[in-house]
Every structure is written in C-alpha cells, then in structure tokens.
Amino acid sequence: MHSNHLLLEEPIRMASILEPSKANFFPAMTKIVGTLGPKSRSVEAISACLKAGMSVARFDFSWGDSEYHQETLENLKAAIKATKKLCAVMLDTVGAELQVVNKREIPISLKEDAIVTLTPHQGQEASNEVLPINFGGLAKAVKKGDTIFVGQYLFTGSETTSVWLEVDQVNGDDVVCVVKNSATLAGSMFTLHASQVHIDMPTLTDKDKEVISTWGVQNKIDFISLSYTRHAEDVREARELLSKLGDLSQTQILAKIENVEGLTHFDEILKEADGIILSRGNLGIDLPPEKVFLFQKAAVHKCNMAGKPAVVTRVVDSMTDNLRPTRAEATDVANAVLDGTDAILLGAETLRGLYPVETISTVGKICAEAGKVFNQDLYFKKTVKFVGEPMTHLEAIASSAVRAAIKVKASVIICFTSSGRAARLIAKYRPTMPVLSVVIPRLKTNQLKWSFSGAFEARQSLIVRGLFPMLADPRHPAESNNATNESVLKVALDHGKASGVIKSHDRVVVCQKVGDASVVKIIELED
C-alpha cells in the first residue's frame, strides 16, 4: 500500500504523474463534510454521497426549519442502513449572522455609484433603495468609510450575485451607503457582513438554543458547528448548555472562526473547543485576500499540534454549477491536505449545487493524491519536538505505535479504545496508513436503566484525518487464544481484509490496554 508514497521533496518522475491512481477502500485519509439540502436530501442522493466519501453530514440552520431538517435526517439514516457506511451529524448554528430580509423574494438590481439605505425597520419592502436588516445596532457599529458586503451567495466571491457597499453616512438607525459594484441580488434572504466591525449579537442566539435543545437532543447530534465564535467564553457557554442536555454532554463543539475577532482570540478558543472550522468565506472578506493563506497555515498547524481537528471550507465553489473544479481550486484542496487539514467542508457545492456526488468524489480523489506526497517524516519530527519531554504515558504509546508502523511498513494500525482518545492521539502523528479505531462499548447505568456508550465516540472520529471507526461487540473479548472464540481483534482484522486494506503476510500494529498497561505490538499475518 505504501510503495506509492512519495515526498514532494524527492525528484518525481513526470511520467509517474500520469500513472492511474489505485482505488482504495478508504477514498482518502482526509475526511469530507457534506451539507445536505435541496439537491442532496433524497435517500438516493445521500447514499451516493456516502459511497463517494462523505463521512459527516452538516445541517445548516441558517435556512430551513426543524421539520425540513428532520426529514433530511431520516433519509440520512435510511441511506446509512442501505450503504452500511457510518456518518456523523453536525448541527450548524446561525449565530451572530446579519441578514437582509426580502419577504417578496423579488430580484434586486443595484447599480454602481447608486445610494442604498440599510434599515432595521423590517416592515419595509426590500428594493434597490432600501434593504431592511435583522439587527438594530448596525448604525452604532459602523462609521463613514466602512465596508459592508451583501449577497445571497456572498462568500463565493461572485461579483454578479453580491455587492459591496461603502458607508456614506449614519442617519438615526439607518446606514446610508454607496454601491461600489453593479449586481443583482436574488432569493429570500441575503447575508450581510460588515468588515472588521464588532457586531453586538450573542454567539448562541435564542433560536440556536431552542434548536439544540429540541432537534439536537432528539437526534443525539455528534457535533455543533458554533458559528461566529469570537471568544473562548462563547465555547464555554455552549458547553454549559450541552452539559444540561443529557446525551448532548458528549457532543463535540467545533468553533467556526469567521472574522478578525475570532482570529485575534484563536489560541484561547482552540484550548476550549474540540476542533476548529476555518470559515474562509467570511474570513476572506474580513481579512485582505493576501492574508487568508497565512491564517490557514498558522491555524491548521496550531490545531495539528493540539491534536484537534482542523476543517477548511470554501474550496471548490465553482463546482456548485460546474462538473469540474478550476485548476486553482484543485491545487487549493491539495495544499489544504499538505498543510495538515483533517477535513474539507463542502457548503453550497452539495447543498444547492448541481453535482453534489461528483464534487465529493473529485475532492476525495484530490485529497488521496495529496495524501500520498504528505511529508509524514517531517511532520512526525515537528510534532514530537512540539510535545517535548517528558511525554505523557499515552502520548509516548501513540507516537511509538506510529513510528513502529512506519518502520515495519504496516498496512494498518488497529487501536482499541473506549473514549476514542488513544485513537485520536495516534492520528495526531499522521501515520501514512489508516488507523482502525475499534471502539469498545462501556456499560453505563443511571440506576434506572443500563446503556452502552460508544456510538458517539465512533462517529466523532469520522472528522479526524486517517481514523476509521468500527464499533465492537461488547460480548467479544479483545482477543483470545481459544480458536473457537470470536475475538474483537479477529473481527477487526477480518474487517480490514474484507475492505482490502489488509492482505496475507501484511504486518499490522495493534495498540491496546492489557490490565493497567498500554501495549503496542506487531502482528505478521499468515495466509
């Protein structure tokens, strides 16, 4: 499996670039988050997305009500059953999002150098002279010369469907602006973004709290994508809400960094959150375009060293309407993988795009190719150096397992875990082979009923690069010398063989707990 691992620093034969790629059972080590919506919510469409490589389904509550998303989720469950492919569920909050309200849904054409007024009086009709908005404090937040962006697909950067405005004057509650480019706004709702301006709205709105407490609890969601995270306190507040909601105390919080405020407090936010989503759409507006790459590289590196998932958005916008990405986009996806990104998040491309399945498949192929030339050796050394000495017990075991697997050219690392922490630590060192995370369920009781934990832990590894979970049968021992006894290790090895990642005579590295000790061992398989 690893003879095809090259380093970009090595001389690459140009002819080798043209050799066809070998198909793998795991589409790519990098994961793909797909947003489900009008073009991707039928059982057939979701099944095709799962087969193409989607491992996390995102439900964006900026639009659509709970009933709509519930229907989609029921279809997702049916698709998981039909394809036998695990998929995690992510709830994306609305957060401090400014919106223009266009009740009649009529297209609005704005001409360069014209004047348009933003008003908090939502009773007014949207027109090319007045745009009603959902926030009363804009006039207090902006000043003459500030930049405001408006558009339905604003963050794709399309100049024909989004408009940028310059604040000319503040008139009471109204903000009077000069239109800087001609564009036509269409649809029921446009997003508004005031560049580098603090918006005094809560990160978790009342609507968000209600959705989490009802839809979220009912469906035991795996992840919350916390939109417009600006401070560590935002994450703590969300965590406190989840802790009171039974099962959701296990739900992971991915902080979405969308503006300069979140960037400024990045280190504290990373400490509190379970992972980070780099929302490059909004960030690309808040930051000068030439600075976006720098933030991406720095943020992904910090996430990698902390062993927390880094998710990058807005990668193949053009595939919303086209069957192929631009060359720049294809290169961008590959560079995100080479930077160390755990997952690529697709928004409009799968939500309303014409080619959701092809988009997932194309992004997966690019990720797989980039993964082959990822400089694991350099990355491993950097991570070990960053962790420093003395290492914790678990960190030492995880890094040793990865080093051993690379030295013996193992085809896979099998890790037994109940909390999922050991498997995530192994993945942190970015082994070149897949990590099969075998989640051993734990028995829990609240004096009224017994229940097994494990499903959350298994699904939550679906956003971590290189981690592929399977849920063990609690009745099976971890391993057994008795030939008649079906051990979990045998089940894991059989799963690896069936999926084509393990063959006869392959070496496999196993990481497990025996009593109080953690053990790393190398198994050589017979015929």
Coordinates of C-alpha atoms in Angstrom, one line a residue:
M1 CA 0.0 0.0 0.0
H2 CA 2.8 2.4 0.7
S3 CA 5.1 1.9 -2.2
N4 CA 3.2 4.8 -3.8
H5 CA 4.2 7.2 -1.0
L6 CA 6.5 9.8 -2.4
L7 CA 7.7 13.0 -0.8
L8 CA 7.3 16.2 -2.7
E9 CA 11.0 17.0 -1.9
E10 CA 12.1 13.9 -3.8
P11 CA 12.5 14.1 -7.6
I12 CA 9.2 12.9 -9.1
R13 CA 9.3 11.3 -12.5
M14 CA 6.9 13.3 -14.6
A15 CA 5.7 10.0 -16.2
S16 CA 4.7 8.7 -12.8
I17 CA 2.2 11.6 -12.5
L18 CA 0.3 10.1 -15.5
E19 CA 0.0 6.6 -13.9
P20 CA -3.6 5.8 -13.0
S21 CA -4.3 6.0 -9.3
K22 CA -5.0 2.8 -7.4
A23 CA -8.5 2.6 -6.0
N24 CA -8.6 2.3 -2.2
F25 CA -11.4 1.1 0.1
F26 CA -11.0 4.4 2.1
P27 CA -11.5 7.1 -0.5
A28 CA -8.9 9.4 1.3
M29 CA -7.4 9.8 4.7
T30 CA -8.8 13.4 4.7
K31 CA -12.5 13.5 5.6
I32 CA -15.3 15.2 3.8
V33 CA -18.2 17.0 5.4
G34 CA -21.2 17.5 3.1
T35 CA -24.0 20.0 3.7
L36 CA -27.4 18.4 3.0
G37 CA -30.1 20.4 1.3
P38 CA -32.4 20.7 -1.7
K39 CA -30.1 18.9 -4.1
S40 CA -28.8 16.3 -1.7
R41 CA -31.5 15.2 0.7
S42 CA -33.2 12.2 -1.0
V43 CA -32.2 8.7 0.2
E44 CA -30.7 8.0 -3.2
A45 CA -28.6 11.2 -3.3
I46 CA -27.4 10.8 0.3
S47 CA -26.5 7.1 -0.4
A48 CA -24.4 8.2 -3.4
C49 CA -22.7 10.9 -1.3
L50 CA -21.8 8.3 1.4
K51 CA -20.4 6.0 -1.2
A52 CA -18.4 8.9 -2.8
G53 CA -16.7 9.5 0.6
M54 CA -18.9 11.8 2.8
S55 CA -18.4 10.9 6.4
V56 CA -20.1 13.8 8.2
A57 CA -23.4 15.3 7.3
R58 CA -23.9 19.0 8.1
F59 CA -27.3 20.5 8.8
D60 CA -27.3 24.3 8.3
F61 CA -30.0 26.0 10.4
S62 CA -29.4 29.4 8.7
W63 CA -32.3 28.3 6.5
G64 CA -35.0 25.6 6.6
D65 CA -36.9 24.7 9.7
S66 CA -36.6 21.7 12.1
E67 CA -39.2 19.6 10.2
Y68 CA -37.3 20.1 7.0
H69 CA -34.0 19.0 8.5
Q70 CA -35.7 16.1 10.4
E71 CA -37.0 14.7 7.0
T72 CA -33.5 15.0 5.6
L73 CA -32.0 13.3 8.7
E74 CA -34.5 10.4 8.4
N75 CA -33.3 10.0 4.8
L76 CA -29.7 10.0 6.0
K77 CA -30.5 7.2 8.5
A78 CA -32.1 5.1 5.7
A79 CA -29.0 5.8 3.5
I80 CA -26.6 4.7 6.3
K81 CA -28.6 1.5 6.7
A82 CA -28.6 0.8 2.9
T83 CA -24.9 1.6 2.3
K84 CA -23.6 0.3 5.7
K85 CA -21.4 3.4 5.9
L86 CA -21.2 5.3 9.2
C87 CA -21.9 9.0 9.1
A88 CA -21.8 11.7 11.9
V89 CA -24.3 14.5 12.2
M90 CA -23.2 18.2 12.5
L91 CA -25.6 21.0 13.5
D92 CA -24.5 24.4 12.2
T93 CA -25.9 27.2 14.3
V94 CA -27.0 30.6 12.9
G95 CA -25.1 32.7 15.4
A96 CA -24.5 36.4 15.0
E97 CA -25.4 36.4 11.3
L98 CA -26.7 39.7 9.8
Q99 CA -29.4 39.2 7.3
V100 CA -31.3 41.3 4.7
V101 CA -35.0 40.4 4.7
N102 CA -36.5 40.2 1.3
K103 CA -40.1 39.0 2.0
R104 CA -41.4 39.2 -1.6
E105 CA -38.3 37.4 -2.9
I106 CA -38.0 39.7 -5.9
P107 CA -34.6 40.2 -7.5
I108 CA -33.0 43.5 -6.6
S109 CA -30.7 45.2 -9.1
L110 CA -28.2 47.6 -7.6
K111 CA -26.1 49.9 -9.8
E112 CA -22.6 51.2 -9.2
D113 CA -22.5 54.6 -7.5
A114 CA -26.2 54.5 -6.5
I115 CA -27.3 55.1 -3.0
V116 CA -29.0 52.4 -0.8
T117 CA -30.1 52.6 2.8
L118 CA -29.8 49.7 5.3
T119 CA -32.6 50.0 7.9
P120 CA -33.6 47.9 10.9
H121 CA -37.3 48.6 10.2
Q122 CA -38.2 45.1 8.8
G123 CA -41.8 46.2 7.9
Q124 CA -40.4 48.0 4.8
E125 CA -40.2 46.2 1.4
A126 CA -36.7 45.4 0.1
S127 CA -35.9 47.4 -3.0
N128 CA -32.9 49.0 -4.8
E129 CA -33.2 52.0 -2.5
V130 CA -33.9 50.3 0.9
L131 CA -32.7 47.0 2.4
P132 CA -34.3 46.0 5.7
I133 CA -32.0 44.1 8.1
N134 CA -32.4 41.9 11.2
F135 CA -30.2 43.9 13.5
G136 CA -31.0 47.3 15.2
G137 CA -27.4 48.1 16.2
L138 CA -25.7 48.5 12.8
A139 CA -25.8 52.3 12.9
K140 CA -23.9 52.3 16.2
A141 CA -21.3 49.8 15.0
V142 CA -20.2 51.4 11.7
K143 CA -18.7 54.7 10.6
K144 CA -18.2 56.6 7.3
G145 CA -15.8 54.7 5.0
D146 CA -16.5 51.2 6.5
T147 CA -17.1 48.4 4.0
I148 CA -20.3 46.2 4.0
F149 CA -20.9 43.2 1.8
V150 CA -24.3 41.9 0.9
G151 CA -25.4 38.8 -1.2
Q152 CA -27.1 35.5 -1.2
Y153 CA -24.0 33.6 -2.3
L154 CA -21.9 36.4 -1.0
F155 CA -19.0 34.3 0.2
T156 CA -18.3 32.6 -3.1
G157 CA -16.8 35.9 -4.2
S158 CA -19.0 36.1 -7.3
E159 CA -19.2 39.8 -8.2
T160 CA -22.5 39.4 -10.1
T161 CA -24.5 38.0 -7.2
S162 CA -23.0 40.0 -4.3
V163 CA -22.5 43.7 -3.8
W164 CA -20.1 45.7 -1.7
L165 CA -21.1 49.0 -0.1
E166 CA -19.2 51.8 1.4
V167 CA -20.8 53.6 4.4
D168 CA -21.5 57.2 3.4
Q169 CA -23.4 58.4 6.5
V170 CA -25.3 57.2 9.5
N171 CA -28.8 58.7 9.8
G172 CA -30.5 57.7 13.1
D173 CA -30.9 53.9 12.9
D174 CA -30.3 53.9 9.2
V175 CA -27.0 53.4 7.4
V176 CA -26.7 55.1 4.0
C177 CA -24.3 53.5 1.6
V178 CA -22.8 54.0 -1.8
V179 CA -22.9 50.9 -4.1
K180 CA -19.4 50.0 -5.3
N181 CA -20.3 47.4 -8.0
S182 CA -23.3 46.6 -10.1
A183 CA -25.0 43.3 -9.1
T184 CA -28.4 41.6 -8.9
L185 CA -29.4 40.1 -5.5
A186 CA -31.9 37.2 -5.8
G187 CA -33.6 35.0 -3.2
S188 CA -35.5 35.3 0.1
M189 CA -32.5 36.1 2.3
F190 CA -29.2 37.7 1.8
T191 CA -26.3 37.6 4.2
L192 CA -24.7 40.9 5.3
H193 CA -21.1 41.2 6.5
A194 CA -19.6 44.4 8.0
S195 CA -15.8 44.1 7.5
Q196 CA -13.8 44.2 10.7
V197 CA -16.7 45.6 12.7
H198 CA -17.8 44.2 16.1
I199 CA -21.5 43.1 16.0
D200 CA -23.1 43.1 19.4
M201 CA -25.2 39.9 19.0
P202 CA -24.9 36.8 21.0
T203 CA -22.9 33.9 19.5
L204 CA -25.7 31.4 20.6
T205 CA -29.0 33.1 19.8
D206 CA -32.3 32.1 21.5
K207 CA -33.2 30.3 18.2
D208 CA -29.9 28.4 18.3
K209 CA -30.5 27.3 21.9
E210 CA -34.1 26.2 21.1
V211 CA -32.9 24.1 18.1
I212 CA -30.1 22.5 20.1
S213 CA -32.5 21.7 23.0
T214 CA -35.1 20.2 20.7
W215 CA -33.8 18.9 17.4
G216 CA -30.3 18.4 18.7
V217 CA -31.4 16.4 21.8
Q218 CA -33.9 14.3 19.8
N219 CA -31.2 13.3 17.3
K220 CA -28.2 13.0 19.7
I221 CA -26.1 15.1 17.4
D222 CA -22.3 14.4 17.3
F223 CA -21.0 17.9 16.5
I224 CA -22.1 21.5 16.9
S225 CA -20.5 23.9 14.5
L226 CA -20.5 27.1 16.6
S227 CA -20.9 30.0 14.0
Y228 CA -19.1 33.3 14.6
T229 CA -17.1 32.1 17.6
R230 CA -15.3 35.3 18.8
H231 CA -14.1 34.4 22.3
A232 CA -13.3 31.3 24.4
E233 CA -16.3 32.3 26.5
D234 CA -18.6 31.5 23.5
V235 CA -17.4 27.9 23.6
R236 CA -17.7 27.7 27.4
E237 CA -21.3 29.0 27.2
A238 CA -22.2 26.4 24.5
R239 CA -20.5 23.7 26.6
E240 CA -22.6 24.7 29.6
L241 CA -25.8 24.4 27.6
L242 CA -24.9 21.0 26.3
S243 CA -23.9 19.7 29.8
K244 CA -27.5 20.2 30.9
L245 CA -29.0 18.3 27.9
G246 CA -28.4 14.6 28.9
D247 CA -26.7 12.8 26.0
L248 CA -25.5 16.0 24.4
S249 CA -22.9 16.4 27.2
Q250 CA -20.8 14.1 24.8
T251 CA -21.4 16.4 21.7
Q252 CA -18.2 18.0 20.5
I253 CA -18.0 21.7 19.7
L254 CA -16.2 22.9 16.6
A255 CA -15.6 26.6 16.8
K256 CA -16.1 28.4 13.5
I257 CA -13.6 31.2 13.0
E258 CA -15.3 33.7 10.7
N259 CA -13.8 37.1 11.5
V260 CA -10.9 39.1 12.8
E261 CA -12.3 38.9 16.4
G262 CA -12.1 35.1 16.3
L263 CA -8.7 35.2 14.7
T264 CA -7.4 37.5 17.5
H265 CA -8.6 35.1 20.2
F266 CA -7.7 32.0 18.3
D267 CA -5.3 30.4 20.9
E268 CA -7.8 30.7 23.8
I269 CA -10.7 29.4 21.5
L270 CA -8.6 26.4 20.4
K271 CA -7.9 25.5 24.1
E272 CA -11.7 25.4 24.8
A273 CA -13.1 23.9 21.6
D274 CA -12.9 20.2 20.4
G275 CA -11.9 21.4 16.9
I276 CA -11.8 24.4 14.6
I277 CA -13.6 25.2 11.3
L278 CA -11.8 27.8 9.2
S279 CA -14.7 29.6 7.6
R280 CA -12.7 31.1 4.7
G281 CA -15.8 32.7 3.1
N282 CA -16.4 35.3 5.8
L283 CA -12.7 35.4 6.7
G284 CA -11.8 36.2 3.1
I285 CA -14.0 39.4 3.5
D286 CA -12.7 40.4 6.9
L287 CA -9.1 39.8 6.0
P288 CA -7.2 41.2 3.0
P289 CA -7.2 38.4 0.4
E290 CA -3.3 38.1 0.6
K291 CA -3.5 37.3 4.3
V292 CA -6.0 34.4 4.1
F293 CA -3.4 31.7 3.3
L294 CA -1.3 32.8 6.2
F295 CA -4.1 32.4 8.7
Q296 CA -5.0 29.0 7.2
K297 CA -1.4 27.7 7.6
A298 CA -0.9 29.1 11.1
A299 CA -4.4 27.9 12.3
V300 CA -4.1 24.4 10.8
H301 CA -0.6 24.0 12.4
K302 CA -1.9 25.0 15.8
C303 CA -4.8 22.5 15.5
N304 CA -2.4 19.8 14.4
M305 CA -0.1 20.3 17.4
A306 CA -3.0 20.4 19.8
G307 CA -4.3 17.1 18.2
K308 CA -7.7 18.7 17.4
P309 CA -9.4 18.5 14.0
A310 CA -9.0 21.4 11.6
V311 CA -11.7 21.8 9.0
V312 CA -11.3 24.0 5.9
T313 CA -14.3 25.4 4.0
R314 CA -14.9 27.1 0.6
V315 CA -12.6 25.0 -1.6
V316 CA -14.4 24.2 -4.9
D317 CA -17.1 26.9 -5.2
S318 CA -17.1 26.7 -9.0
M319 CA -18.4 23.1 -8.7
T320 CA -21.7 24.5 -7.5
D321 CA -22.5 24.9 -11.2
N322 CA -19.8 23.0 -13.0
L323 CA -18.7 19.4 -13.2
R324 CA -15.0 20.2 -12.8
P325 CA -13.2 22.5 -10.3
T326 CA -10.8 25.2 -11.5
R327 CA -7.1 24.3 -11.5
A328 CA -6.6 26.9 -8.7
E329 CA -9.3 25.1 -6.6
A330 CA -7.9 21.6 -7.2
T331 CA -4.5 23.0 -6.1
D332 CA -6.1 24.7 -3.1
V333 CA -7.6 21.4 -1.9
A334 CA -4.3 19.6 -2.2
N335 CA -2.5 22.4 -0.4
A336 CA -5.0 22.2 2.5
V337 CA -4.2 18.5 2.8
L338 CA -0.4 19.2 2.7
D339 CA -0.9 21.8 5.4
G340 CA -2.4 19.1 7.7
T341 CA -6.1 19.7 7.4
D342 CA -8.3 16.9 8.9
A343 CA -11.5 17.5 6.8
I344 CA -12.8 19.5 3.9
L345 CA -16.3 21.1 4.4
L346 CA -18.5 21.5 1.3
G347 CA -21.3 24.0 1.6
A348 CA -23.1 25.4 -1.4
E349 CA -21.4 22.7 -3.6
T350 CA -23.5 19.9 -2.0
L351 CA -26.4 22.0 -0.6
R352 CA -27.8 23.5 -3.7
G353 CA -25.0 22.6 -6.2
L354 CA -25.9 20.7 -9.4
Y355 CA -23.2 18.0 -8.8
P356 CA -23.1 17.1 -5.1
V357 CA -21.9 13.5 -5.6
E358 CA -19.3 14.4 -8.3
T359 CA -18.0 17.2 -6.0
I360 CA -17.4 14.8 -3.1
S361 CA -15.8 12.2 -5.4
T362 CA -13.5 14.8 -7.0
V363 CA -12.4 16.4 -3.7
G364 CA -11.8 12.9 -2.3
K365 CA -9.5 12.0 -5.3
I366 CA -7.5 15.2 -4.9
C367 CA -7.2 14.6 -1.1
A368 CA -6.0 11.0 -1.8
E369 CA -3.3 12.2 -4.3
A370 CA -2.1 14.9 -1.9
G371 CA -2.0 12.4 1.0
K372 CA 0.5 10.3 -1.0
V373 CA 3.1 13.1 -1.0
F374 CA 2.4 14.4 2.5
N375 CA 5.8 14.7 4.3
Q376 CA 5.0 12.4 7.2
D377 CA 8.6 12.2 8.4
L378 CA 9.0 15.9 8.8
Y379 CA 5.5 16.2 10.3
F380 CA 6.3 13.5 12.9
K381 CA 9.6 15.1 13.9
K382 CA 7.8 18.5 14.3
T383 CA 5.0 17.0 16.4
V384 CA 7.4 15.1 18.7
K385 CA 9.5 18.2 19.2
F386 CA 6.4 20.3 19.9
V387 CA 5.1 17.8 22.5
G388 CA 8.6 17.8 24.2
E389 CA 9.8 15.7 27.1
P390 CA 8.8 14.1 29.4
M391 CA 5.9 12.9 27.3
T392 CA 2.7 11.7 28.9
H393 CA 2.2 7.9 29.0
L394 CA -0.5 8.0 26.3
E395 CA 1.5 10.3 24.0
A396 CA 4.5 8.1 24.2
I397 CA 2.5 5.0 23.3
A398 CA 0.7 6.8 20.4
S399 CA 3.9 8.1 18.9
S400 CA 5.7 4.7 19.3
A401 CA 2.8 2.9 17.6
V402 CA 3.1 5.3 14.6
R403 CA 6.9 5.0 14.4
A404 CA 6.7 1.2 14.6
A405 CA 4.0 1.0 11.9
I406 CA 6.1 3.1 9.5
K407 CA 9.3 1.2 10.2
V408 CA 7.8 -2.2 9.6
K409 CA 5.6 -0.8 6.7
A410 CA 2.4 -2.0 8.4
S411 CA -0.7 -1.8 6.3
V412 CA -2.9 -0.6 9.1
I413 CA -2.8 0.4 12.8
I414 CA -5.6 -1.1 14.9
C415 CA -6.3 0.8 18.1
F416 CA -8.7 -0.5 20.9
T417 CA -10.3 2.5 22.6
S418 CA -13.4 3.2 24.7
S419 CA -13.1 7.0 24.9
G420 CA -11.6 7.5 21.5
R421 CA -8.7 9.5 23.0
A422 CA -6.0 6.9 22.2
A423 CA -7.1 6.6 18.6
R424 CA -7.1 10.4 18.2
L425 CA -3.6 10.7 19.6
I426 CA -2.3 8.1 17.1
A427 CA -4.0 10.1 14.3
K428 CA -2.3 13.2 15.6
Y429 CA 1.0 11.8 14.5
R430 CA -0.4 11.4 10.9
P431 CA 0.6 7.8 10.1
T432 CA 0.8 7.1 6.4
M433 CA -1.6 4.1 6.8
P434 CA -5.2 4.1 8.0
V435 CA -6.0 3.8 11.8
L436 CA -8.8 1.3 12.5
S437 CA -10.3 2.7 15.7
V438 CA -12.1 -0.2 17.4
V439 CA -14.4 1.4 19.9
I440 CA -15.2 -0.9 22.9
P441 CA -18.6 0.0 24.3
R442 CA -18.8 0.7 28.0
L443 CA -21.7 -0.2 30.2
K444 CA -23.3 2.8 31.9
T445 CA -26.2 3.0 34.3
N446 CA -28.2 5.8 35.9
Q447 CA -29.9 3.3 38.4
L448 CA -33.0 3.2 36.2
K449 CA -31.6 1.6 33.1
W450 CA -28.5 0.2 31.5
S451 CA -27.0 1.5 28.4
F452 CA -23.8 1.1 26.3
S453 CA -21.7 4.1 25.3
G454 CA -19.5 4.0 22.2
A455 CA -21.6 5.2 19.3
F456 CA -20.7 8.9 19.9
E457 CA -17.0 8.1 20.2
A458 CA -17.1 6.0 17.0
R459 CA -18.9 8.7 15.0
Q460 CA -16.8 11.6 16.3
S461 CA -13.7 10.0 14.8
L462 CA -15.3 10.5 11.4
I463 CA -13.9 14.0 11.2
V464 CA -10.3 13.1 12.2
R465 CA -7.8 12.5 9.4
G466 CA -6.9 8.9 8.9
L467 CA -9.2 7.5 11.6
F468 CA -11.8 4.9 10.5
P469 CA -14.0 3.6 13.3
M470 CA -15.8 0.4 13.9
L471 CA -18.0 -0.4 16.9
A472 CA -17.0 -3.7 18.7
D473 CA -19.5 -6.2 20.0
P474 CA -19.3 -5.9 23.8
R475 CA -19.8 -9.7 24.1
H476 CA -16.5 -10.4 22.4
P477 CA -13.2 -10.3 24.4
A478 CA -10.4 -8.0 23.0
E479 CA -8.5 -11.1 21.8
S480 CA -8.4 -14.8 22.6
N481 CA -6.1 -17.8 22.4
N482 CA -9.1 -20.0 22.1
A483 CA -9.7 -20.8 18.5
T484 CA -13.5 -21.1 18.9
N485 CA -13.8 -17.7 20.5
E486 CA -14.5 -14.8 18.1
S487 CA -12.3 -12.1 19.4
V488 CA -12.6 -8.4 18.7
L489 CA -9.1 -8.4 17.2
K490 CA -10.1 -11.1 14.7
V491 CA -13.2 -9.2 13.8
A492 CA -11.1 -6.0 13.2
L493 CA -8.6 -8.0 11.1
D494 CA -11.5 -9.6 9.1
H495 CA -13.0 -6.1 8.5
G496 CA -9.6 -4.9 7.3
K497 CA -9.2 -7.9 4.9
A498 CA -12.8 -7.6 3.6
S499 CA -12.2 -3.9 2.9
G500 CA -8.9 -4.6 1.1
V501 CA -6.6 -2.7 3.4
I502 CA -5.1 -5.9 4.9
K503 CA -3.7 -8.8 2.8
S504 CA -1.9 -12.1 3.6
H505 CA 1.7 -11.6 5.0
D506 CA 0.9 -8.0 5.9
R507 CA 2.1 -6.5 9.1
V508 CA -0.3 -4.9 11.5
V509 CA 0.4 -2.7 14.5
V510 CA -2.0 -3.2 17.4
C511 CA -2.4 -0.7 20.3
Q512 CA -4.4 -1.8 23.3
K513 CA -4.6 -1.8 27.1
V514 CA -3.8 -5.0 28.9
G515 CA -4.6 -4.6 32.6
D516 CA -3.2 -1.3 33.6
A517 CA -0.5 -1.3 30.9
S518 CA -0.8 0.0 27.3
V519 CA 0.8 -2.3 24.8
V520 CA 2.0 -1.8 21.2
K521 CA 2.6 -5.0 19.3
I522 CA 3.3 -6.0 15.7
I523 CA 1.5 -8.9 14.1
E524 CA 2.6 -10.6 10.9
L525 CA -0.4 -12.2 9.2
E526 CA -0.3 -15.7 7.8
D527 CA -2.2 -16.9 4.7

